[in-house]
Structures are given as structure tokens and as C-alpha cells.
CSV table of C-alpha atoms in Angstrom, one decimal:
chain,number,residue,atom,x,y,z
A,1,MET,CA,-21.7,7.9,-10.9
A,2,SER,CA,-19.9,5.1,-9.1
A,3,THR,CA,-21.4,3.7,-6.0
A,4,PHE,CA,-19.3,2.2,-3.2
A,5,LYS,CA,-19.9,-0.1,-0.2
A,6,THR,CA,-18.3,2.3,2.3
A,7,GLU,CA,-17.9,6.1,2.7
A,8,GLN,CA,-14.1,5.7,2.8
A,9,GLU,CA,-14.1,4.4,-0.8
A,10,ALA,CA,-16.2,7.3,-2.1
A,11,PHE,CA,-13.9,9.7,-0.2
A,12,TRP,CA,-10.8,8.5,-2.0
A,13,HIS,CA,-12.5,8.1,-5.3
A,14,GLY,CA,-13.6,11.7,-5.3
A,15,GLN,CA,-12.1,15.2,-5.0
A,16,PHE,CA,-10.1,14.5,-1.9
A,17,GLY,CA,-8.3,11.6,-3.7
A,18,ASP,CA,-7.7,14.0,-6.7
A,19,ASP,CA,-6.1,16.6,-4.4
A,20,TYR,CA,-4.0,13.9,-2.7
A,21,VAL,CA,-2.3,13.2,-6.1
A,22,ALA,CA,-0.9,16.8,-6.2
A,23,ARG,CA,0.4,16.6,-2.7
A,24,ASN,CA,2.4,13.4,-3.1
A,25,LYS,CA,4.6,13.5,-6.2
A,26,SER,CA,7.9,15.0,-5.1
A,27,GLN,CA,11.3,13.6,-6.1
A,28,GLU,CA,12.3,13.7,-2.4
A,29,LEU,CA,9.4,11.4,-1.5
A,30,LEU,CA,10.3,9.0,-4.2
A,31,SER,CA,13.9,8.9,-2.8
A,32,SER,CA,12.5,8.1,0.6
A,33,LYS,CA,10.4,5.3,-0.9
A,34,VAL,CA,13.5,3.8,-2.5
A,35,ALA,CA,15.3,3.9,0.8
A,36,LEU,CA,12.4,2.2,2.5
A,37,PHE,CA,12.0,-0.6,0.0
A,38,ALA,CA,15.7,-1.2,-0.1
A,39,LYS,CA,15.2,-2.3,3.6
A,40,ILE,CA,12.1,-4.3,2.9
A,41,LEU,CA,13.2,-6.1,-0.2
A,42,GLY,CA,16.6,-6.6,1.3
A,43,ARG,CA,15.0,-9.0,3.8
A,44,ALA,CA,13.2,-11.0,1.0
A,45,LYS,CA,14.8,-13.7,-1.1
A,46,VAL,CA,13.6,-13.5,-4.7
A,47,VAL,CA,10.8,-11.1,-5.9
A,48,ASN,CA,9.9,-11.3,-9.6
A,49,SER,CA,6.4,-9.9,-9.4
A,50,ALA,CA,4.5,-7.5,-7.1
A,51,ILE,CA,1.1,-5.9,-6.8
A,52,GLU,CA,0.3,-2.8,-4.7
A,53,PHE,CA,-3.1,-2.3,-3.1
A,54,GLY,CA,-3.9,1.5,-3.3
A,55,SER,CA,-0.9,2.7,-5.2
A,56,ASN,CA,-1.9,6.2,-6.0
A,57,ILE,CA,0.5,7.5,-8.6
A,58,GLY,CA,2.8,4.5,-8.0
A,59,LEU,CA,5.8,5.9,-6.1
A,60,ASN,CA,6.2,2.6,-4.2
A,61,LEU,CA,6.1,0.7,-7.5
A,62,PHE,CA,8.7,3.0,-9.0
A,63,ALA,CA,10.8,2.4,-5.9
A,64,VAL,CA,10.5,-1.4,-6.4
A,65,LYS,CA,11.4,-1.1,-10.1
A,66,THR,CA,14.4,1.1,-9.2
A,67,LEU,CA,15.7,-1.7,-7.0
A,68,LEU,CA,14.4,-4.7,-9.1
A,69,PRO,CA,14.3,-3.6,-12.7
A,70,ASN,CA,13.0,-7.0,-13.9
A,71,CYS,CA,10.2,-7.2,-11.4
A,72,GLU,CA,6.7,-7.2,-13.0
A,73,VAL,CA,4.5,-4.7,-11.1
A,74,SER,CA,0.7,-4.1,-11.0
A,75,SER,CA,-1.6,-1.7,-9.2
A,76,ILE,CA,-5.0,-1.5,-7.7
A,77,GLU,CA,-6.1,2.2,-7.5
A,78,ILE,CA,-9.6,3.6,-6.8
A,79,ASN,CA,-8.9,7.1,-7.9
A,80,GLU,CA,-9.2,7.6,-11.7
A,81,LYS,CA,-6.8,10.6,-11.8
A,82,ALA,CA,-4.1,8.8,-9.8
A,83,ALA,CA,-4.5,5.6,-12.0
A,84,GLY,CA,-4.2,7.6,-15.2
A,85,GLU,CA,-1.1,9.4,-14.0
A,86,LEU,CA,0.5,6.2,-12.9
A,87,LYS,CA,-0.1,4.7,-16.4
A,88,GLU,CA,1.4,7.7,-18.1
A,89,ARG,CA,4.4,8.0,-15.8
A,90,TYR,CA,5.2,4.3,-16.1
A,91,SER,CA,4.9,4.2,-19.8
A,92,HIS,CA,7.2,7.3,-20.1
A,93,ALA,CA,9.8,5.7,-17.7
A,94,TYR,CA,9.8,2.2,-19.0
A,95,GLY,CA,8.4,2.3,-22.5
A,96,GLU,CA,5.7,-0.3,-21.7
A,97,ASP,CA,2.3,-0.5,-20.1
A,98,ILE,CA,1.5,-1.3,-16.5
A,99,ARG,CA,-1.5,-3.3,-15.4
A,100,VAL,CA,-3.7,-1.0,-13.3
A,101,TYR,CA,-7.0,-2.1,-11.9
A,102,ASN,CA,-8.9,1.2,-11.5
A,103,GLN,CA,-11.3,0.1,-8.9
A,104,SER,CA,-11.9,-0.3,-5.2
A,105,ILE,CA,-9.8,-2.9,-3.3
A,106,LEU,CA,-13.1,-4.2,-1.9
A,107,GLU,CA,-14.4,-4.8,-5.4
A,108,TRP,CA,-11.2,-6.3,-6.9
A,109,ASP,CA,-10.8,-10.0,-7.2
A,110,VAL,CA,-7.4,-11.8,-7.4
A,111,ASP,CA,-6.8,-12.8,-11.1
A,112,TYR,CA,-3.4,-14.3,-10.6
A,113,GLN,CA,-0.9,-14.4,-7.7
A,114,ARG,CA,2.3,-12.3,-7.5
A,115,GLU,CA,5.3,-13.1,-5.3
A,116,LEU,CA,4.7,-9.9,-3.2
A,117,SER,CA,1.6,-8.1,-2.1
A,118,ILE,CA,2.2,-4.4,-1.0
A,119,ILE,CA,0.0,-2.1,1.0
A,120,SER,CA,1.3,1.2,2.3
A,121,GLY,CA,-0.7,4.1,3.9
A,122,VAL,CA,-4.0,2.4,2.8
A,123,LEU,CA,-5.2,0.1,5.5
A,124,ILE,CA,-5.4,3.2,7.8
A,125,HIS,CA,-8.2,4.5,5.5
A,126,ILE,CA,-10.2,1.2,5.1
A,127,ASN,CA,-13.5,0.9,6.9
A,128,PRO,CA,-12.7,-1.3,9.9
A,129,ASP,CA,-15.6,-3.6,9.1
A,130,GLU,CA,-13.9,-4.5,5.8
A,131,LEU,CA,-10.4,-5.2,7.1
A,132,LYS,CA,-10.6,-8.9,7.2
A,133,ALA,CA,-11.7,-9.0,3.6
A,134,VAL,CA,-8.7,-6.8,2.6
A,135,TYR,CA,-6.4,-9.0,4.7
A,136,LYS,CA,-7.7,-12.0,2.8
A,137,LYS,CA,-7.1,-10.3,-0.6
A,138,LEU,CA,-3.5,-9.4,0.4
A,139,TYR,CA,-2.9,-13.0,1.5
A,140,ASP,CA,-4.6,-14.6,-1.5
A,141,ALA,CA,-2.8,-12.3,-4.0
A,142,SER,CA,0.7,-13.4,-2.8
A,143,THR,CA,2.6,-16.6,-3.3
A,144,LYS,CA,5.3,-15.6,-0.8
A,145,TYR,CA,5.5,-12.1,0.8
A,146,ILE,CA,3.2,-9.4,2.1
A,147,SER,CA,4.6,-5.9,2.8
A,148,ILE,CA,2.7,-3.6,5.1
A,149,CYS,CA,3.6,0.0,5.9
A,150,GLU,CA,1.1,1.9,8.0
A,151,TYR,CA,0.6,4.0,11.2
A,152,TYR,CA,0.8,1.5,14.0
A,153,ASN,CA,-1.0,1.3,17.4
A,154,PRO,CA,-1.2,-1.7,19.7
A,155,THR,CA,-5.0,-1.3,20.0
A,156,PRO,CA,-7.5,0.1,17.4
A,157,VAL,CA,-8.0,3.9,17.5
A,158,GLU,CA,-9.5,6.5,15.2
A,159,VAL,CA,-7.7,9.8,14.4
A,160,THR,CA,-9.2,12.9,12.9
A,161,TYR,CA,-7.7,13.2,9.4
A,162,ARG,CA,-7.4,16.7,7.9
A,163,GLY,CA,-10.6,17.7,9.6
A,164,HIS,CA,-12.5,14.5,8.6
A,165,GLU,CA,-13.9,11.9,10.9
A,166,GLY,CA,-14.0,8.2,10.1
A,167,LYS,CA,-11.2,8.4,7.6
A,168,LEU,CA,-8.1,7.3,9.5
A,169,PHE,CA,-7.5,4.5,11.9
A,170,LYS,CA,-4.5,2.9,13.6
A,171,ARG,CA,-4.1,-0.6,14.9
A,172,ASP,CA,-1.8,-3.7,14.8
A,173,TRP,CA,-2.3,-4.6,11.2
A,174,ALA,CA,0.5,-7.1,10.9
A,175,GLY,CA,-0.5,-8.8,14.2
A,176,GLU,CA,-4.1,-9.2,13.0
A,177,ILE,CA,-3.0,-10.8,9.7
A,178,LEU,CA,-0.6,-13.1,11.5
A,179,ASP,CA,-3.4,-14.2,13.8
A,180,MET,CA,-5.6,-14.9,10.8
A,181,TYR,CA,-3.1,-17.0,8.9
A,182,PRO,CA,-0.9,-19.5,10.9
A,183,ASP,CA,1.3,-20.1,7.9
A,184,LEU,CA,2.6,-16.5,7.9
A,185,ARG,CA,5.7,-15.6,9.8
A,186,LEU,CA,7.2,-12.2,10.6
A,187,VAL,CA,10.4,-11.7,8.6
A,188,ASP,CA,11.3,-8.2,9.8
A,189,TYR,CA,9.9,-4.8,10.7
A,190,GLY,CA,11.0,-1.2,11.2
A,191,PHE,CA,10.1,2.4,11.7
A,192,VAL,CA,10.5,5.5,9.5
A,193,TYR,CA,10.7,8.8,11.4
A,194,HIS,CA,9.4,12.0,10.0
A,195,ARG,CA,12.6,13.8,11.1
A,196,ASP,CA,15.0,11.3,9.6
A,197,ASN,CA,17.9,13.4,8.4
A,198,ILE,CA,18.0,12.0,4.8
A,199,PHE,CA,15.0,9.9,4.0
A,200,PRO,CA,12.0,11.0,6.2
A,201,GLN,CA,8.6,9.5,5.9
A,202,ASP,CA,5.4,10.0,8.0
A,203,ASP,CA,6.2,8.0,11.1
A,204,ALA,CA,5.3,4.7,9.5
A,205,THR,CA,5.9,1.2,10.7
A,206,TRP,CA,6.7,-1.4,8.1
A,207,PHE,CA,6.4,-5.2,8.3
A,208,LEU,CA,7.5,-8.0,5.9
A,209,LEU,CA,5.5,-11.2,6.3
A,210,GLU,CA,6.3,-14.5,4.6
A,211,LYS,CA,4.2,-17.6,3.8
A,212,ILE,CA,5.9,-20.7,5.1
């Protein structure tokens, strides 16, 4: 049985993470992801490679590939069921394999840099004591851009998540990374409302950061 540094990792590796896969695979959600990444990538210059931290079944990566068909994409995913489904779907869609690191973000080490690091709906579930380590991995994994899409709050707060405590947090993620790395600049940011008429998402705020 796998052992993890934090309770949050074990939570997403186990049954809750398995159940999450079934809840988040609709075509409508993929369409919303494409609309979101059209905004994010539209503010970048050139992106030929990307890695997502905590990709689940890879809807964000499929959105990137829809917009940038020649972009090389990779995934870090702690849940075995999600990682397996991502590999299968990607192979079926593109006739080739995708590099998936089926492990915790906290255990993963940068092997080579991509032009874009992506994290979406994942920082909110990281143990706050480990955030600086994750920020560093996002920074180190990228040669140019970091894309963040999370629940925002100007100050750190914890929120009960589907009846569970200690599993969801909000804060100023982009601000904290910008403070850590003076060579990062804010390119753009935006908000996706859950009642958007065509492409709703779960009240998420996105940020695109660039190394200068």
C-alpha cells in the first residue's frame, strides 16, 4: 500500500479520487475547458510543450491539444484510475502514448523543462505546509509560462469540501508565487462564472505568469 507525506495525498489517491473520475468527464466540461484555455493560451506567445500537475483524466490537456495540436503534453497524476483513463483516452484520440507520471506531485522531480506548467483545481487541495514546494516545482518545470486556475481568496481560508475537513483551501496562489520569484510577471488573469451562459466552470480564477 502506498504511503504519503500528507493526508490530502492519500485522500486523492484513494476511493474519493476514483469517484472524482466518474463525476468529471462530460463533453460539456471539455468544451468549457477549451474555451478557458483559448483565453489563457491566447495571451502566450509560443507554447510547444506543457505539463499539467494533477491532471485527473486530462481534460485540460485535451483542451490544449485541441488548440495546439503539435504541443507535446505530459501529466502528473496521483490517482491510478485517472492516470490509466488518461493514457487510454489519449492513445485512442491521437494514436500515440502520453507521458504520465502516476505519482504525487510532492514526490515528483523535474526531469526536463516544458514551456508551460499547468495547475488547475489542485493547489486548493494541497496541504498548506507543502505549497512552497509545489510552487517551486511549477517554476522549475517551466522555461516560460505558468498557468494557474483555482478558487481565489485574498487571504488563506479553509472550506469544508463535500463533508470533509482539511481538504480544500483558498488563497492568493498567483500572488504568493510572484512574491517568491521576482523574475515572474503577471501576463493576464480572469474569472469563469458557474452561471456562464455557454461555457460555465466552477467560479475559478485563472492567472498566466511568465518568466522574464
